[in-house]
mmCIF file of C-alpha atoms in Angstrom:
data_model
loop_
_atom_site.group_PDB
_atom_site.id
_atom_site.type_symbol
_atom_site.label_atom_id
_atom_site.label_comp_id
_atom_site.label_asym_id
_atom_site.label_seq_id
_atom_site.Cartn_x
_atom_site.Cartn_y
_atom_site.Cartn_z
ATOM 1 C CA UNK Z 18 4.739 7.612 -15.443
ATOM 2 C CA UNK Z 19 6.367 6.462 -12.182
ATOM 3 C CA UNK Z 20 8.064 9.615 -10.876
ATOM 4 C CA UNK Z 21 9.012 9.266 -7.236
ATOM 5 C CA UNK Z 22 12.136 10.728 -5.604
ATOM 6 C CA UNK Z 23 14.806 8.151 -4.672
ATOM 7 C CA UNK Z 24 13.009 5.318 -6.482
ATOM 8 C CA UNK Z 25 15.657 2.875 -7.698
ATOM 9 C CA UNK Z 26 15.716 0.279 -10.500
ATOM 10 C CA UNK Z 27 13.262 2.219 -12.655
ATOM 11 C CA UNK Z 28 15.249 1.149 -15.737
ATOM 12 C CA UNK Z 29 14.213 -2.458 -15.147
ATOM 13 C CA UNK Z 30 11.166 -3.985 -16.797
ATOM 14 C CA UNK Z 31 9.647 -4.716 -13.421
ATOM 15 C CA UNK Z 32 6.639 -3.979 -11.272
ATOM 16 C CA UNK Z 33 7.230 -1.672 -8.321
ATOM 17 C CA UNK Z 34 6.721 -2.762 -4.725
ATOM 18 C CA UNK Z 35 5.030 -0.888 -1.873
ATOM 19 C CA UNK Z 36 5.754 -2.796 1.322
ATOM 20 C CA UNK Z 37 6.196 -2.369 5.038
ATOM 21 C CA UNK Z 38 4.316 -2.867 8.298
ATOM 22 C CA UNK Z 39 0.650 -2.022 8.619
ATOM 23 C CA UNK Z 40 1.435 0.583 11.280
ATOM 24 C CA UNK Z 41 4.570 2.238 12.572
ATOM 25 C CA UNK Z 42 4.933 0.442 15.918
ATOM 26 C CA UNK Z 43 8.399 1.764 16.730
ATOM 27 C CA UNK Z 44 11.706 2.646 15.120
ATOM 28 C CA UNK Z 45 13.446 -0.714 15.550
ATOM 29 C CA UNK Z 46 10.889 -2.841 13.729
ATOM 30 C CA UNK Z 47 10.445 -0.245 10.969
ATOM 31 C CA UNK Z 48 14.199 -0.188 10.359
ATOM 32 C CA UNK Z 49 14.412 -3.978 10.412
ATOM 33 C CA UNK Z 50 11.709 -4.317 7.787
ATOM 34 C CA UNK Z 51 13.020 -1.510 5.584
ATOM 35 C CA UNK Z 52 16.577 -2.868 5.656
ATOM 36 C CA UNK Z 53 15.542 -6.393 4.727
ATOM 37 C CA UNK Z 54 13.102 -5.399 1.982
ATOM 38 C CA UNK Z 55 15.650 -2.962 0.535
ATOM 39 C CA UNK Z 56 18.232 -5.769 0.421
ATOM 40 C CA UNK Z 57 15.812 -8.082 -1.363
ATOM 41 C CA UNK Z 58 14.594 -5.522 -3.880
ATOM 42 C CA UNK Z 59 18.137 -4.322 -4.660
ATOM 43 C CA UNK Z 60 19.137 -7.927 -5.279
ATOM 44 C CA UNK Z 61 16.139 -8.529 -7.550
ATOM 45 C CA UNK Z 62 16.094 -5.118 -9.251
ATOM 46 C CA UNK Z 63 12.608 -4.131 -8.048
ATOM 47 C CA UNK Z 64 11.705 -0.460 -7.419
ATOM 48 C CA UNK Z 65 10.726 -0.205 -3.745
ATOM 49 C CA UNK Z 66 8.649 2.238 -1.689
ATOM 50 C CA UNK Z 67 8.512 1.747 2.094
ATOM 51 C CA UNK Z 68 5.007 1.888 3.570
ATOM 52 C CA UNK Z 69 3.898 2.431 7.138
ATOM 53 C CA UNK Z 70 0.756 4.031 8.567
ATOM 54 C CA UNK Z 71 1.619 6.736 11.082
ATOM 55 C CA UNK Z 72 -1.890 6.461 12.469
ATOM 56 C CA UNK Z 73 -4.671 3.883 12.078
ATOM 57 C CA UNK Z 74 -7.882 5.888 12.080
ATOM 58 C CA UNK Z 75 -10.275 3.203 10.854
ATOM 59 C CA UNK Z 76 -10.591 0.757 13.735
ATOM 60 C CA UNK Z 77 -13.395 -1.614 14.689
ATOM 61 C CA UNK Z 78 -13.051 -1.084 18.456
ATOM 62 C CA UNK Z 79 -12.151 1.904 20.565
ATOM 63 C CA UNK Z 80 -9.389 -0.074 22.310
ATOM 64 C CA UNK Z 81 -7.662 -1.038 19.040
ATOM 65 C CA UNK Z 82 -4.098 0.209 18.467
ATOM 66 C CA UNK Z 83 -4.064 3.479 16.538
ATOM 67 C CA UNK Z 84 -0.432 4.561 16.715
ATOM 68 C CA UNK Z 85 2.521 5.775 18.738
ATOM 69 C CA UNK Z 86 1.857 9.473 18.098
ATOM 70 C CA UNK Z 87 1.651 11.256 14.759
ATOM 71 C CA UNK Z 88 4.868 13.254 14.886
ATOM 72 C CA UNK Z 89 6.904 10.387 16.324
ATOM 73 C CA UNK Z 90 5.704 7.960 13.645
ATOM 74 C CA UNK Z 91 6.171 10.440 10.806
ATOM 75 C CA UNK Z 92 9.713 11.151 11.988
ATOM 76 C CA UNK Z 93 10.421 7.402 11.856
ATOM 77 C CA UNK Z 94 9.151 7.312 8.269
ATOM 78 C CA UNK Z 95 11.484 10.169 7.397
ATOM 79 C CA UNK Z 96 14.394 8.384 9.100
ATOM 80 C CA UNK Z 97 13.699 5.220 7.098
ATOM 81 C CA UNK Z 98 13.779 7.221 3.884
ATOM 82 C CA UNK Z 99 17.028 8.948 4.824
ATOM 83 C CA UNK Z 100 18.846 5.909 6.187
ATOM 84 C CA UNK Z 101 18.087 3.581 3.291
ATOM 85 C CA UNK Z 102 17.662 6.219 0.559
ATOM 86 C CA UNK Z 103 14.095 5.046 -0.089
ATOM 87 C CA UNK Z 104 10.849 6.783 -0.989
ATOM 88 C CA UNK Z 105 8.149 6.352 1.635
ATOM 89 C CA UNK Z 106 4.369 6.423 1.812
ATOM 90 C CA UNK Z 107 1.645 6.629 4.434
ATOM 91 C CA UNK Z 108 -2.122 7.049 4.430
ATOM 92 C CA UNK Z 109 -3.973 10.194 5.438
ATOM 93 C CA UNK Z 110 -7.503 10.593 6.765
ATOM 94 C CA UNK Z 111 -8.346 14.309 7.064
ATOM 95 C CA UNK Z 112 -7.571 17.455 5.083
ATOM 96 C CA UNK Z 113 -4.997 18.898 7.556
ATOM 97 C CA UNK Z 114 -3.077 15.615 7.501
ATOM 98 C CA UNK Z 115 -2.218 16.008 3.807
ATOM 99 C CA UNK Z 116 0.193 18.918 4.234
ATOM 100 C CA UNK Z 117 1.489 17.505 7.520
ATOM 101 C CA UNK Z 118 2.353 14.073 6.118
ATOM 102 C CA UNK Z 119 3.718 15.549 2.892
ATOM 103 C CA UNK Z 120 6.561 17.043 4.929
ATOM 104 C CA UNK Z 121 7.779 13.535 5.733
ATOM 105 C CA UNK Z 122 6.835 11.147 2.883
ATOM 106 C CA UNK Z 123 6.922 10.982 -0.919
ATOM 107 C CA UNK Z 124 3.567 9.366 -1.706
ATOM 108 C CA UNK Z 125 0.234 10.062 -0.009
ATOM 109 C CA UNK Z 126 -2.238 7.183 0.164
ATOM 110 C CA UNK Z 127 -6.001 7.682 0.304
ATOM 111 C CA UNK Z 128 -7.688 4.819 2.192
ATOM 112 C CA UNK Z 129 -10.377 2.846 0.373
ATOM 113 C CA UNK Z 130 -13.204 3.995 2.634
ATOM 114 C CA UNK Z 131 -12.235 7.631 1.921
ATOM 115 C CA UNK Z 132 -11.659 7.463 -1.840
ATOM 116 C CA UNK Z 133 -14.753 9.602 -2.548
ATOM 117 C CA UNK Z 134 -13.901 12.310 0.004
ATOM 118 C CA UNK Z 135 -13.367 15.212 -2.375
ATOM 119 C CA UNK Z 136 -11.740 17.604 0.093
ATOM 120 C CA UNK Z 137 -9.249 14.933 1.181
ATOM 121 C CA UNK Z 138 -8.325 13.910 -2.367
ATOM 122 C CA UNK Z 139 -7.897 17.532 -3.443
ATOM 123 C CA UNK Z 140 -5.788 18.338 -0.361
ATOM 124 C CA UNK Z 141 -3.490 15.416 -1.178
ATOM 125 C CA UNK Z 142 -3.245 16.537 -4.800
ATOM 126 C CA UNK Z 143 -2.403 20.095 -3.775
ATOM 127 C CA UNK Z 144 0.732 18.944 -1.942
ATOM 128 C CA UNK Z 145 2.279 18.034 -5.289
ATOM 129 C CA UNK Z 146 3.071 14.538 -4.038
ATOM 130 C CA UNK Z 147 2.117 11.350 -5.849
ATOM 131 C CA UNK Z 148 -1.394 10.403 -4.731
ATOM 132 C CA UNK Z 149 -2.233 6.692 -4.463
ATOM 133 C CA UNK Z 150 -6.005 6.174 -4.181
ATOM 134 C CA UNK Z 151 -7.273 2.822 -2.996
ATOM 135 C CA UNK Z 152 -10.455 1.669 -4.710
ATOM 136 C CA UNK Z 153 -13.378 1.546 -2.335
ATOM 137 C CA UNK Z 154 -14.680 -1.925 -1.549
ATOM 138 C CA UNK Z 155 -18.061 -0.587 -2.676
ATOM 139 C CA UNK Z 156 -16.973 0.790 -6.068
ATOM 140 C CA UNK Z 157 -16.502 -0.619 -9.548
ATOM 141 C CA UNK Z 158 -13.128 -0.175 -11.211
ATOM 142 C CA UNK Z 159 -14.567 2.203 -13.810
ATOM 143 C CA UNK Z 160 -16.030 4.417 -11.064
ATOM 144 C CA UNK Z 161 -12.477 5.228 -9.955
ATOM 145 C CA UNK Z 162 -12.248 7.543 -12.954
ATOM 146 C CA UNK Z 163 -13.944 10.215 -10.848
ATOM 147 C CA UNK Z 164 -11.508 9.974 -7.916
ATOM 148 C CA UNK Z 165 -8.604 10.052 -10.357
ATOM 149 C CA UNK Z 166 -10.017 13.073 -12.165
ATOM 150 C CA UNK Z 167 -10.223 15.052 -8.918
ATOM 151 C CA UNK Z 168 -6.444 14.810 -8.585
ATOM 152 C CA UNK Z 169 -5.854 15.794 -12.205
ATOM 153 C CA UNK Z 170 -8.314 18.684 -12.034
ATOM 154 C CA UNK Z 171 -6.329 19.931 -9.026
ATOM 155 C CA UNK Z 172 -3.265 20.273 -11.258
ATOM 156 C CA UNK Z 173 -1.493 17.046 -10.254
ATOM 157 C CA UNK Z 174 -1.140 14.282 -12.842
ATOM 158 C CA UNK Z 175 0.763 11.922 -10.529
ATOM 159 C CA UNK Z 176 -2.035 9.611 -9.424
ATOM 160 C CA UNK Z 177 -2.072 5.849 -8.919
ATOM 161 C CA UNK Z 178 -5.025 3.569 -8.317
ATOM 162 C CA UNK Z 179 -4.957 0.521 -6.059
ATOM 163 C CA UNK Z 180 -7.224 -2.517 -6.262
ATOM 164 C CA UNK Z 181 -7.980 -4.070 -2.868
ATOM 165 C CA UNK Z 182 -10.989 -6.272 -3.427
ATOM 166 C CA UNK Z 183 -14.738 -5.783 -3.418
ATOM 167 C CA UNK Z 184 -17.122 -6.506 -0.567
ATOM 168 C CA UNK Z 185 -18.685 -9.958 -0.834
ATOM 169 C CA UNK Z 186 -21.361 -10.440 1.769
ATOM 170 C CA UNK Z 187 -20.341 -9.001 5.115
ATOM 171 C CA UNK Z 188 -17.143 -10.812 6.073
ATOM 172 C CA UNK Z 189 -15.203 -11.406 2.884
ATOM 173 C CA UNK Z 190 -13.741 -9.703 -0.185
ATOM 174 C CA UNK Z 191 -13.209 -10.862 -3.748
ATOM 175 C CA UNK Z 192 -10.851 -9.562 -6.435
ATOM 176 C CA UNK Z 193 -12.151 -9.032 -9.957
ATOM 177 C CA UNK Z 194 -8.958 -8.944 -12.017
ATOM 178 C CA UNK Z 195 -10.762 -7.261 -14.896
ATOM 179 C CA UNK Z 196 -10.479 -4.137 -12.765
ATOM 180 C CA UNK Z 197 -6.727 -3.867 -13.303
ATOM 181 C CA UNK Z 198 -6.841 -3.246 -17.083
ATOM 182 C CA UNK Z 199 -10.026 -1.224 -16.633
ATOM 183 C CA UNK Z 200 -8.265 1.225 -14.309
ATOM 184 C CA UNK Z 201 -5.072 1.190 -16.392
ATOM 185 C CA UNK Z 202 -7.146 2.321 -19.368
ATOM 186 C CA UNK Z 203 -7.893 5.508 -17.428
ATOM 187 C CA UNK Z 204 -4.217 6.404 -17.779
ATOM 188 C CA UNK Z 205 -2.758 5.732 -14.333
ATOM 189 C CA UNK Z 206 -0.522 2.992 -12.920
ATOM 190 C CA UNK Z 207 -2.488 0.330 -11.055
ATOM 191 C CA UNK Z 208 -1.330 -1.385 -7.881
ATOM 192 C CA UNK Z 209 -2.650 -4.645 -6.423
ATOM 193 C CA UNK Z 210 -3.025 -4.656 -2.643
ATOM 194 C CA UNK Z 211 -2.310 -8.298 -1.900
ATOM 195 C CA UNK Z 212 -2.881 -8.162 1.844
ATOM 196 C CA UNK Z 213 -6.015 -6.075 2.391
ATOM 197 C CA UNK Z 214 -7.809 -7.882 -0.435
ATOM 198 C CA UNK Z 215 -7.558 -10.970 1.779
ATOM 199 C CA UNK Z 216 -9.079 -9.337 4.839
ATOM 200 C CA UNK Z 217 -12.138 -10.823 6.496
ATOM 201 C CA UNK Z 218 -13.752 -7.741 8.033
ATOM 202 C CA UNK Z 219 -16.702 -7.324 10.372
ATOM 203 C CA UNK Z 220 -15.870 -10.244 12.618
ATOM 204 C CA UNK Z 221 -17.969 -10.495 15.778
ATOM 205 C CA UNK Z 222 -14.786 -10.128 17.846
ATOM 206 C CA UNK Z 223 -14.148 -6.679 16.393
ATOM 207 C CA UNK Z 224 -10.751 -7.879 15.122
ATOM 208 C CA UNK Z 225 -10.435 -8.250 11.365
ATOM 209 C CA UNK Z 226 -9.432 -11.688 10.106
ATOM 210 C CA UNK Z 227 -7.523 -12.632 6.978
ATOM 211 C CA UNK Z 228 -5.982 -15.296 4.766
ATOM 212 C CA UNK Z 229 -2.294 -14.395 4.421
ATOM 213 C CA UNK Z 230 -1.478 -17.843 3.034
ATOM 214 C CA UNK Z 231 -3.096 -16.635 -0.226
ATOM 215 C CA UNK Z 232 -0.996 -13.476 -0.616
ATOM 216 C CA UNK Z 233 1.188 -15.181 -3.215
ATOM 217 C CA UNK Z 234 -1.886 -16.314 -5.142
ATOM 218 C CA UNK Z 235 -3.330 -12.794 -5.294
ATOM 219 C CA UNK Z 236 0.053 -11.325 -6.280
ATOM 220 C CA UNK Z 237 0.791 -13.864 -9.014
ATOM 221 C CA UNK Z 238 -2.606 -13.376 -10.627
ATOM 222 C CA UNK Z 239 -2.134 -9.593 -10.530
ATOM 223 C CA UNK Z 240 1.242 -9.729 -12.250
ATOM 224 C CA UNK Z 241 -0.159 -12.159 -14.827
ATOM 225 C CA UNK Z 242 -2.788 -9.606 -15.863
ATOM 226 C CA UNK Z 243 -0.264 -6.758 -15.959
ATOM 227 C CA UNK Z 244 -0.430 -4.862 -12.656
ATOM 228 C CA UNK Z 245 2.126 -2.046 -12.492
ATOM 229 C CA UNK Z 246 2.736 -2.359 -8.764
ATOM 230 C CA UNK Z 247 2.305 -4.715 -5.840
ATOM 231 C CA UNK Z 248 1.342 -3.641 -2.310
ATOM 232 C CA UNK Z 249 2.090 -5.976 0.588
ATOM 233 C CA UNK Z 250 2.201 -5.464 4.313
ATOM 234 C CA UNK Z 251 4.943 -7.502 5.930
ATOM 235 C CA UNK Z 252 6.302 -8.005 9.430
ATOM 236 C CA UNK Z 253 9.035 -10.149 11.023
ATOM 237 C CA UNK Z 254 6.428 -11.718 13.313
ATOM 238 C CA UNK Z 255 2.867 -10.889 12.231
ATOM 239 C CA UNK Z 256 1.335 -12.687 15.214
ATOM 240 C CA UNK Z 257 2.582 -9.957 17.564
ATOM 241 C CA UNK Z 258 1.939 -7.007 15.253
ATOM 242 C CA UNK Z 259 -0.231 -4.290 16.744
ATOM 243 C CA UNK Z 260 -2.352 -3.828 13.627
ATOM 244 C CA UNK Z 261 -3.553 -6.227 10.901
ATOM 245 C CA UNK Z 262 -1.761 -9.181 12.445
ATOM 246 C CA UNK Z 263 -4.079 -11.541 10.570
ATOM 247 C CA UNK Z 264 -3.184 -10.185 7.126
ATOM 248 C CA UNK Z 265 0.529 -9.467 6.961
ATOM 249 C CA UNK Z 266 3.099 -11.572 5.144
ATOM 250 C CA UNK Z 267 5.897 -13.012 7.284
ATOM 251 C CA UNK Z 268 9.023 -11.133 6.227
ATOM 252 C CA UNK Z 269 10.977 -14.332 5.610
ATOM 253 C CA UNK Z 270 8.534 -15.314 2.845
ATOM 254 C CA UNK Z 271 8.893 -12.108 0.845
ATOM 255 C CA UNK Z 272 11.941 -12.932 -1.275
ATOM 256 C CA UNK Z 273 10.485 -16.212 -2.498
ATOM 257 C CA UNK Z 274 7.227 -14.605 -3.590
ATOM 258 C CA UNK Z 275 8.959 -11.693 -5.321
ATOM 259 C CA UNK Z 276 11.226 -14.105 -7.198
ATOM 260 C CA UNK Z 277 8.175 -15.958 -8.489
ATOM 261 C CA UNK Z 278 6.525 -12.680 -9.498
ATOM 262 C CA UNK Z 279 9.555 -11.664 -11.538
ATOM 263 C CA UNK Z 280 9.386 -14.932 -13.456
ATOM 264 C CA UNK Z 281 5.725 -14.378 -14.224
ATOM 265 C CA UNK Z 282 6.431 -10.798 -15.269
ATOM 266 C CA UNK Z 283 9.132 -11.994 -17.639
ATOM 267 C CA UNK Z 284 6.844 -14.625 -19.110
ATOM 268 C CA UNK Z 285 3.933 -12.269 -19.788
ATOM 269 C CA UNK Z 286 6.176 -9.478 -21.074
#
């Protein structure tokens, strides 16, 4: 089911990891993160896909960081993949971006707010790449059957679904873990987004808040109920990150959490 070029350790009975910075801020930090996460996942035998957004299109304020330039950021993603022999992923926001990004990465991610955009989902499917669709904060898990079916009806059966919490009031999200087996029953691998599910959106400041101290809690519960993959955004120093600083996991905490997740995976398997 998991068919991604360059994906290592697929013979292990493990979850796969999608991890990297929220946004591509520059080549140095992207390489630092990719090198360290690759070291950790090789040591632990975890299949790893590097993630970085080449552009942040969904921002609360007009002065929020959106990126360093599409082509420059996509070239950095390609360099990461080449240098560390890793598959890579990024999110796309409009139909023309699908073919453009597909030239540089191995998995195309559909943001949660755009999961019902038919033209975008079909364009991603038509590239032949794996399509990872994030569940909208406004949707039930079972409703994701329709987004998934759009990819399959486009002739591409490589589709993943990602849980990232459900809107609770205006400034918080909750995770209903029943959604993981519900979406798995549709026939696709299911990923738990352990950082965005802890966002606190719609703050009066226009800067999204978060609770990164609970990333391990979200991840451990997801593995306990059988999630196929884990998504985490991580950064050497989240406090100075240009996007989602309030949500990312400090890079030096990653190995400890992954080690715990492997133990849980072994126990429930």
